[in-house]
PDB file of C-alpha atoms and ligand atoms in Angstrom:
ATOM      1  CA  UNK A   1     102.772 153.112 103.564  1.00  0.00           C
ATOM      2  CA  UNK A   2      99.545 153.071 101.576  1.00  0.00           C
ATOM      3  CA  UNK A   3      98.606 155.822  99.262  1.00  0.00           C
ATOM      4  CA  UNK A   4      95.373 155.700  97.281  1.00  0.00           C
ATOM      5  CA  UNK A   5      94.840 158.221  94.434  1.00  0.00           C
ATOM      6  CA  UNK A   6      92.134 158.110  91.934  1.00  0.00           C
ATOM      7  CA  UNK A   7      94.416 159.702  89.415  1.00  0.00           C
ATOM      8  CA  UNK A   8      96.271 157.286  87.037  1.00  0.00           C
ATOM      9  CA  UNK A   9     100.061 157.552  87.519  1.00  0.00           C
ATOM     10  CA  UNK A  10     102.981 156.360  85.554  1.00  0.00           C
ATOM     11  CA  UNK A  11     106.188 156.466  87.554  1.00  0.00           C
ATOM     12  CA  UNK A  12     109.491 156.640  85.619  1.00  0.00           C
ATOM     13  CA  UNK A  13     112.715 156.280  87.610  1.00  0.00           C
ATOM     14  CA  UNK A  14     116.289 156.104  86.502  1.00  0.00           C
ATOM     15  CA  UNK A  15     119.738 157.410  86.780  1.00  0.00           C
ATOM     16  CA  UNK A  16     121.139 160.816  85.704  1.00  0.00           C
ATOM     17  CA  UNK A  17     121.073 161.534  81.966  1.00  0.00           C
ATOM     18  CA  UNK A  18     119.133 158.429  81.204  1.00  0.00           C
ATOM     19  CA  UNK A  19     116.663 160.508  79.219  1.00  0.00           C
ATOM     20  CA  UNK A  20     113.796 159.825  81.590  1.00  0.00           C
ATOM     21  CA  UNK A  21     112.809 163.459  81.810  1.00  0.00           C
ATOM     22  CA  UNK A  22     112.481 163.829  77.935  1.00  0.00           C
ATOM     23  CA  UNK A  23     110.546 160.511  77.708  1.00  0.00           C
ATOM     24  CA  UNK A  24     108.285 161.329  80.764  1.00  0.00           C
ATOM     25  CA  UNK A  25     107.537 164.774  79.441  1.00  0.00           C
ATOM     26  CA  UNK A  26     106.552 163.335  75.981  1.00  0.00           C
ATOM     27  CA  UNK A  27     104.359 160.551  77.468  1.00  0.00           C
ATOM     28  CA  UNK A  28     102.574 163.144  79.493  1.00  0.00           C
ATOM     29  CA  UNK A  29     101.868 165.332  76.466  1.00  0.00           C
ATOM     30  CA  UNK A  30     100.743 162.363  74.354  1.00  0.00           C
ATOM     31  CA  UNK A  31      98.295 161.340  77.146  1.00  0.00           C
ATOM     32  CA  UNK A  32      97.226 164.926  77.955  1.00  0.00           C
ATOM     33  CA  UNK A  33      98.432 164.347  81.581  1.00  0.00           C
ATOM     34  CA  UNK A  34     100.492 166.490  84.080  1.00  0.00           C
ATOM     35  CA  UNK A  35     104.260 166.000  84.291  1.00  0.00           C
ATOM     36  CA  UNK A  36     106.334 166.059  87.483  1.00  0.00           C
ATOM     37  CA  UNK A  37     110.036 166.501  87.267  1.00  0.00           C
ATOM     38  CA  UNK A  38     110.677 165.574  90.825  1.00  0.00           C
ATOM     39  CA  UNK A  39     114.562 166.217  90.474  1.00  0.00           C
ATOM     40  CA  UNK A  40     113.828 169.893  89.802  1.00  0.00           C
ATOM     41  CA  UNK A  41     112.570 170.133  93.355  1.00  0.00           C
ATOM     42  CA  UNK A  42     115.801 168.914  94.712  1.00  0.00           C
ATOM     43  CA  UNK A  43     117.740 171.116  92.364  1.00  0.00           C
ATOM     44  CA  UNK A  44     115.616 174.171  93.436  1.00  0.00           C
ATOM     45  CA  UNK A  45     116.284 173.361  97.054  1.00  0.00           C
ATOM     46  CA  UNK A  46     120.103 173.131  96.465  1.00  0.00           C
ATOM     47  CA  UNK A  47     120.051 176.426  94.402  1.00  0.00           C
ATOM     48  CA  UNK A  48     117.960 178.273  97.072  1.00  0.00           C
ATOM     49  CA  UNK A  49     120.273 177.062  99.850  1.00  0.00           C
ATOM     50  CA  UNK A  50     123.328 178.225  97.932  1.00  0.00           C
ATOM     51  CA  UNK A  51     121.814 181.622  97.163  1.00  0.00           C
ATOM     52  CA  UNK A  52     121.062 182.045 101.032  1.00  0.00           C
ATOM     53  CA  UNK A  53     124.556 180.877 101.879  1.00  0.00           C
ATOM     54  CA  UNK A  54     123.191 177.852 103.760  1.00  0.00           C
ATOM     55  CA  UNK A  55     125.539 174.882 103.899  1.00  0.00           C
ATOM     56  CA  UNK A  56     124.066 171.613 102.549  1.00  0.00           C
ATOM     57  CA  UNK A  57     125.031 169.944 105.965  1.00  0.00           C
ATOM     58  CA  UNK A  58     122.710 172.272 107.794  1.00  0.00           C
ATOM     59  CA  UNK A  59     119.758 169.838 107.546  1.00  0.00           C
ATOM     60  CA  UNK A  60     117.147 171.804 109.435  1.00  0.00           C
ATOM     61  CA  UNK A  61     117.749 174.944 107.381  1.00  0.00           C
ATOM     62  CA  UNK A  62     117.818 173.152 104.074  1.00  0.00           C
ATOM     63  CA  UNK A  63     114.588 171.218 104.948  1.00  0.00           C
ATOM     64  CA  UNK A  64     112.896 174.527 105.851  1.00  0.00           C
ATOM     65  CA  UNK A  65     113.884 175.770 102.354  1.00  0.00           C
ATOM     66  CA  UNK A  66     112.456 172.667 100.796  1.00  0.00           C
ATOM     67  CA  UNK A  67     109.217 173.017 102.725  1.00  0.00           C
ATOM     68  CA  UNK A  68     108.782 176.699 101.822  1.00  0.00           C
ATOM     69  CA  UNK A  69     110.033 176.566  98.185  1.00  0.00           C
ATOM     70  CA  UNK A  70     108.274 179.336  96.346  1.00  0.00           C
ATOM     71  CA  UNK A  71     108.164 177.637  93.028  1.00  0.00           C
ATOM     72  CA  UNK A  72     106.003 177.962  89.816  1.00  0.00           C
ATOM     73  CA  UNK A  73     106.026 175.830  86.918  1.00  0.00           C
ATOM     74  CA  UNK A  74     104.908 177.794  83.881  1.00  0.00           C
ATOM     75  CA  UNK A  75     104.929 175.611  80.741  1.00  0.00           C
ATOM     76  CA  UNK A  76     108.636 174.986  80.131  1.00  0.00           C
ATOM     77  CA  UNK A  77     109.696 177.717  82.640  1.00  0.00           C
ATOM     78  CA  UNK A  78     110.499 177.282  86.350  1.00  0.00           C
ATOM     79  CA  UNK A  79     110.441 180.307  88.608  1.00  0.00           C
ATOM     80  CA  UNK A  80     111.936 180.407  92.005  1.00  0.00           C
ATOM     81  CA  UNK A  81     110.525 183.433  94.138  1.00  0.00           C
ATOM     82  CA  UNK A  82     109.510 184.932  90.779  1.00  0.00           C
ATOM     83  CA  UNK A  83     112.876 184.515  89.154  1.00  0.00           C
ATOM     84  CA  UNK A  84     113.363 182.468  86.062  1.00  0.00           C
ATOM     85  CA  UNK A  85     115.770 179.642  86.944  1.00  0.00           C
ATOM     86  CA  UNK A  86     114.986 177.083  84.228  1.00  0.00           C
ATOM     87  CA  UNK A  87     118.629 177.057  82.902  1.00  0.00           C
ATOM     88  CA  UNK A  88     120.273 177.838  86.202  1.00  0.00           C
ATOM     89  CA  UNK A  89     119.156 174.630  87.920  1.00  0.00           C
ATOM     90  CA  UNK A  90     120.468 172.446  85.123  1.00  0.00           C
ATOM     91  CA  UNK A  91     124.266 173.071  85.792  1.00  0.00           C
ATOM     92  CA  UNK A  92     126.463 170.220  86.930  1.00  0.00           C
ATOM     93  CA  UNK A  93     126.993 172.193  90.191  1.00  0.00           C
ATOM     94  CA  UNK A  94     123.371 172.429  91.056  1.00  0.00           C
ATOM     95  CA  UNK A  95     122.887 168.754  90.037  1.00  0.00           C
ATOM     96  CA  UNK A  96     125.664 167.883  92.368  1.00  0.00           C
ATOM     97  CA  UNK A  97     124.125 169.965  95.149  1.00  0.00           C
ATOM     98  CA  UNK A  98     120.747 168.353  94.591  1.00  0.00           C
ATOM     99  CA  UNK A  99     122.284 164.924  94.918  1.00  0.00           C
ATOM    100  CA  UNK A 100     123.823 165.925  98.370  1.00  0.00           C
ATOM    101  CA  UNK A 101     120.727 167.530  99.822  1.00  0.00           C
ATOM    102  CA  UNK A 102     118.533 164.623  98.625  1.00  0.00           C
ATOM    103  CA  UNK A 103     120.311 162.423 101.056  1.00  0.00           C
ATOM    104  CA  UNK A 104     119.026 164.411 103.958  1.00  0.00           C
ATOM    105  CA  UNK A 105     115.791 162.720 105.561  1.00  0.00           C
ATOM    106  CA  UNK A 106     113.982 165.866 106.484  1.00  0.00           C
ATOM    107  CA  UNK A 107     114.491 167.334 103.018  1.00  0.00           C
ATOM    108  CA  UNK A 108     112.955 164.245 101.448  1.00  0.00           C
ATOM    109  CA  UNK A 109     110.101 164.380 103.995  1.00  0.00           C
ATOM    110  CA  UNK A 110     109.480 168.042 103.186  1.00  0.00           C
ATOM    111  CA  UNK A 111     109.181 167.301  99.537  1.00  0.00           C
ATOM    112  CA  UNK A 112     107.056 164.202  99.772  1.00  0.00           C
ATOM    113  CA  UNK A 113     103.573 165.726 100.070  1.00  0.00           C
ATOM    114  CA  UNK A 114     104.577 168.434  97.496  1.00  0.00           C
ATOM    115  CA  UNK A 115     105.176 165.776  94.906  1.00  0.00           C
ATOM    116  CA  UNK A 116     102.002 163.885  95.762  1.00  0.00           C
ATOM    117  CA  UNK A 117     100.042 167.072  95.243  1.00  0.00           C
ATOM    118  CA  UNK A 118     100.879 166.890  91.521  1.00  0.00           C
ATOM    119  CA  UNK A 119      98.503 163.925  91.210  1.00  0.00           C
ATOM    120  CA  UNK A 120      95.385 165.640  89.875  1.00  0.00           C
ATOM    121  CA  UNK A 121      93.597 166.053  86.609  1.00  0.00           C
ATOM    122  CA  UNK A 122      93.443 163.264  84.055  1.00  0.00           C
ATOM    123  CA  UNK A 123      96.657 161.669  85.147  1.00  0.00           C
ATOM    124  CA  UNK A 124     100.337 162.183  86.134  1.00  0.00           C
ATOM    125  CA  UNK A 125     103.680 161.109  84.737  1.00  0.00           C
ATOM    126  CA  UNK A 126     106.335 161.564  87.329  1.00  0.00           C
ATOM    127  CA  UNK A 127     110.052 161.060  86.919  1.00  0.00           C
ATOM    128  CA  UNK A 128     112.882 160.763  89.467  1.00  0.00           C
ATOM    129  CA  UNK A 129     114.613 158.188  91.616  1.00  0.00           C
ATOM    130  CA  UNK A 130     111.857 157.069  94.040  1.00  0.00           C
ATOM    131  CA  UNK A 131     108.654 157.730  92.276  1.00  0.00           C
ATOM    132  CA  UNK A 132     107.733 154.008  92.034  1.00  0.00           C
ATOM    133  CA  UNK A 133     109.300 153.072  95.426  1.00  0.00           C
ATOM    134  CA  UNK A 134     108.345 155.823  97.873  1.00  0.00           C
ATOM    135  CA  UNK A 135     106.200 158.728  96.389  1.00  0.00           C
ATOM    136  CA  UNK A 136     103.778 156.840  94.250  1.00  0.00           C
ATOM    137  CA  UNK A 137     104.132 153.178  95.240  1.00  0.00           C
ATOM    138  CA  UNK A 138     100.624 152.436  93.737  1.00  0.00           C
ATOM    139  CA  UNK A 139     101.411 153.809  90.343  1.00  0.00           C
ATOM    140  CA  UNK A 140      99.604 151.735  87.634  1.00  0.00           C
ATOM    141  CA  UNK A 141     102.782 151.484  85.650  1.00  0.00           C
ATOM    142  CA  UNK A 142     106.458 151.675  86.952  1.00  0.00           C
ATOM    143  CA  UNK A 143     109.259 151.971  84.536  1.00  0.00           C
ATOM    144  CA  UNK A 144     113.006 151.810  85.315  1.00  0.00           C
ATOM    145  CA  UNK A 145     114.556 153.792  82.495  1.00  0.00           C
ATOM    146  CA  UNK A 146     118.369 153.501  82.087  1.00  0.00           C
ATOM    147  CA  UNK A 147     121.265 153.533  79.590  1.00  0.00           C
ATOM    148  CA  UNK A 148     124.924 152.745  79.994  1.00  0.00           C
ATOM    149  CA  UNK A 149     127.173 155.304  81.733  1.00  0.00           C
ATOM    150  CA  UNK A 150     129.116 155.779  78.466  1.00  0.00           C
ATOM    151  CA  UNK A 151     125.991 156.401  76.404  1.00  0.00           C
ATOM    152  CA  UNK A 152     124.620 158.825  79.067  1.00  0.00           C
ATOM    153  CA  UNK A 153     127.950 160.645  79.199  1.00  0.00           C
ATOM    154  CA  UNK A 154     128.045 160.830  75.454  1.00  0.00           C
ATOM    155  CA  UNK A 155     124.557 162.433  75.230  1.00  0.00           C
ATOM    156  CA  UNK A 156     125.343 164.996  77.871  1.00  0.00           C
ATOM    157  CA  UNK A 157     128.698 165.726  76.050  1.00  0.00           C
ATOM    158  CA  UNK A 158     126.889 166.344  72.807  1.00  0.00           C
ATOM    159  CA  UNK A 159     124.262 168.475  74.467  1.00  0.00           C
ATOM    160  CA  UNK A 160     126.911 170.743  75.962  1.00  0.00           C
ATOM    161  CA  UNK A 161     128.710 170.955  72.593  1.00  0.00           C
ATOM    162  CA  UNK A 162     125.487 171.957  70.963  1.00  0.00           C
ATOM    163  CA  UNK A 163     125.237 174.791  73.371  1.00  0.00           C
ATOM    164  CA  UNK A 164     128.608 176.084  72.189  1.00  0.00           C
ATOM    165  CA  UNK A 165     130.337 174.878  75.418  1.00  0.00           C
ATOM    166  CA  UNK A 166     133.731 173.105  75.465  1.00  0.00           C
ATOM    167  CA  UNK A 167     132.954 170.032  77.659  1.00  0.00           C
ATOM    168  CA  UNK A 168     135.381 167.322  78.755  1.00  0.00           C
ATOM    169  CA  UNK A 169     134.011 163.857  78.098  1.00  0.00           C
ATOM    170  CA  UNK A 170     136.008 162.127  80.926  1.00  0.00           C
ATOM    171  CA  UNK A 171     134.897 164.711  83.508  1.00  0.00           C
ATOM    172  CA  UNK A 172     131.230 164.136  82.440  1.00  0.00           C
ATOM    173  CA  UNK A 173     131.670 160.308  82.610  1.00  0.00           C
ATOM    174  CA  UNK A 174     133.160 160.584  86.190  1.00  0.00           C
ATOM    175  CA  UNK A 175     130.434 162.987  87.356  1.00  0.00           C
ATOM    176  CA  UNK A 176     127.621 160.669  86.176  1.00  0.00           C
ATOM    177  CA  UNK A 177     129.419 157.661  87.739  1.00  0.00           C
ATOM    178  CA  UNK A 178     129.785 159.408  91.013  1.00  0.00           C
ATOM    179  CA  UNK A 179     126.159 160.639  90.984  1.00  0.00           C
ATOM    180  CA  UNK A 180     125.010 157.031  90.188  1.00  0.00           C
ATOM    181  CA  UNK A 181     127.085 155.777  93.127  1.00  0.00           C
ATOM    182  CA  UNK A 182     125.589 158.326  95.556  1.00  0.00           C
ATOM    183  CA  UNK A 183     121.962 157.885  94.315  1.00  0.00           C
ATOM    184  CA  UNK A 184     122.070 154.158  94.318  1.00  0.00           C
ATOM    185  CA  UNK A 185     123.809 153.517  97.694  1.00  0.00           C
ATOM    186  CA  UNK A 186     122.303 156.103  99.969  1.00  0.00           C
ATOM    187  CA  UNK A 187     120.354 154.641 102.821  1.00  0.00           C
ATOM    188  CA  UNK A 188     117.180 156.625 102.245  1.00  0.00           C
ATOM    189  CA  UNK A 189     115.102 156.125  99.068  1.00  0.00           C
ATOM    190  CA  UNK A 190     117.989 154.840  97.038  1.00  0.00           C
ATOM    191  CA  UNK A 191     117.581 154.518  93.174  1.00  0.00           C
ATOM    192  CA  UNK A 192     116.549 150.969  92.586  1.00  0.00           C
ATOM    193  CA  UNK A 193     114.477 148.920  90.074  1.00  0.00           C
ATOM    194  CA  UNK A 194     111.487 147.823  92.167  1.00  0.00           C
ATOM    195  CA  UNK A 195     110.330 144.296  91.638  1.00  0.00           C
ATOM    196  CA  UNK A 196     107.253 145.627  89.867  1.00  0.00           C
ATOM    197  CA  UNK A 197     108.896 148.084  87.513  1.00  0.00           C
ATOM    198  CA  UNK A 198     109.575 147.256  83.920  1.00  0.00           C
ATOM    199  CA  UNK A 199     113.169 147.789  82.603  1.00  0.00           C
ATOM    200  CA  UNK A 200     113.639 150.151  79.618  1.00  0.00           C
ATOM    201  CA  UNK A 201     117.251 150.296  78.494  1.00  0.00           C
ATOM    202  CA  UNK A 202     117.612 153.244  76.039  1.00  0.00           C
ATOM    203  CA  UNK A 203     121.283 152.729  75.260  1.00  0.00           C
ATOM    204  CA  UNK A 204     120.299 151.772  71.720  1.00  0.00           C
ATOM    205  CA  UNK A 205     116.983 153.221  71.343  1.00  0.00           C
ATOM    206  CA  UNK A 206     115.635 156.597  70.259  1.00  0.00           C
ATOM    207  CA  UNK A 207     113.462 158.806  72.429  1.00  0.00           C
ATOM    208  CA  UNK A 208     110.429 158.112  70.164  1.00  0.00           C
ATOM    209  CA  UNK A 209     110.957 154.447  70.582  1.00  0.00           C
ATOM    210  CA  UNK A 210     111.143 154.798  74.269  1.00  0.00           C
ATOM    211  CA  UNK A 211     108.020 156.925  74.431  1.00  0.00           C
ATOM    212  CA  UNK A 212     106.120 154.425  72.304  1.00  0.00           C
ATOM    213  CA  UNK A 213     107.299 151.587  74.526  1.00  0.00           C
ATOM    214  CA  UNK A 214     105.900 153.333  77.770  1.00  0.00           C
ATOM    215  CA  UNK A 215     102.639 154.095  75.905  1.00  0.00           C
ATOM    216  CA  UNK A 216     102.289 150.423  74.734  1.00  0.00           C
ATOM    217  CA  UNK A 217     102.973 149.179  78.328  1.00  0.00           C
ATOM    218  CA  UNK A 218     100.270 151.582  79.613  1.00  0.00           C
ATOM    219  CA  UNK A 219      97.819 150.145  77.111  1.00  0.00           C
ATOM    220  CA  UNK A 220      98.777 146.702  78.180  1.00  0.00           C
ATOM    221  CA  UNK A 221      98.321 147.381  81.758  1.00  0.00           C
ATOM    222  CA  UNK A 222      94.829 148.845  81.093  1.00  0.00           C
ATOM    223  CA  UNK A 223      93.719 145.919  78.921  1.00  0.00           C
ATOM    224  CA  UNK A 224      94.734 143.507  81.762  1.00  0.00           C
ATOM    225  CA  UNK A 225      92.987 145.545  84.468  1.00  0.00           C
TER     226      UNK A 225
HETATM  227  O1  C5P B   1     116.802 163.933  88.027  1.00  0.00           O
HETATM  228  P1  C5P B   1     117.831 165.063  88.284  1.00  0.00           P
HETATM  229  O2  C5P B   1     119.215 164.809  87.733  1.00  0.00           O
HETATM  230  O3  C5P B   1     117.311 166.427  88.001  1.00  0.00           O
HETATM  231  O4  C5P B   1     117.896 164.933  89.906  1.00  0.00           O
HETATM  232  C1  C5P B   1     118.948 165.646  90.585  1.00  0.00           C
HETATM  233  C2  C5P B   1     119.298 164.808  91.836  1.00  0.00           C
HETATM  234  O5  C5P B   1     118.230 165.022  92.845  1.00  0.00           O
HETATM  235  C3  C5P B   1     119.548 163.357  91.689  1.00  0.00           C
HETATM  236  O6  C5P B   1     120.998 163.219  91.459  1.00  0.00           O
HETATM  237  C4  C5P B   1     119.105 162.825  92.931  1.00  0.00           C
HETATM  238  O7  C5P B   1     120.150 162.826  93.964  1.00  0.00           O
HETATM  239  C5  C5P B   1     118.047 163.768  93.484  1.00  0.00           C
HETATM  240  N1  C5P B   1     116.712 163.257  93.303  1.00  0.00           N
HETATM  241  C6  C5P B   1     116.270 162.368  94.278  1.00  0.00           C
HETATM  242  N2  C5P B   1     114.844 161.867  94.160  1.00  0.00           N
HETATM  243  C7  C5P B   1     114.147 162.162  93.113  1.00  0.00           C
HETATM  244  C8  C5P B   1     114.578 163.009  92.126  1.00  0.00           C
HETATM  245  C9  C5P B   1     115.939 163.523  92.240  1.00  0.00           C
HETATM  246  O8  C5P B   1     116.905 162.114  95.219  1.00  0.00           O
HETATM  247  N3  C5P B   1     112.899 161.748  93.043  1.00  0.00           N
END
């Protein structure tokens, strides 16, 4: 596969809860580039399938939903068929569903061009599982951003507590471990650190430090180019 785009791209891949979304969005803001949260497309597909009572195993129907997703990204808001679903797609259940539908080849195929279409303007920071390996293999900078399962579970636990919820740490830990297992071991577009991706382990580092690291790497790549 050979994709040429004149738009500079930073691809940030990593497991659930690694903080890649937060880091990618801030890097995009600092550079004045667009930001693609590719996971949201899989989440929206799972949500739309559930709403329409379509089983995740009904591949053709789910792919059809993915292909025709009526989605709008407006600032921080995500609208599905005109309805605000920004919070709805962040639940564990929708995340689980996304992880299941993302294993379906025709769903991935349906979302491929859609993701590539985000490469316009000054540049794009894209986060997901296969940004560097499949969607934007020619990205100028590829980052594999991760953190230990315990640290990721801890962050999620604190986030839910701060929302006034009553989370169970062990359930969160098990959910993250299960999602890692599924995302890393599927046959199609598994989550991997490609040979040309730089490893950024955020277990002991702040969001600001991680953002700065990616910006420094981007500068370095450009000086060498
Ligand atoms: O990143 P996020 O947790 O929102 O992604 C939800 C799920 O969507 C992931 O667990 C993964 O299975 C799937 N996904 C994917 N490829 C991407 C982004 C997300 O398979 N590029």
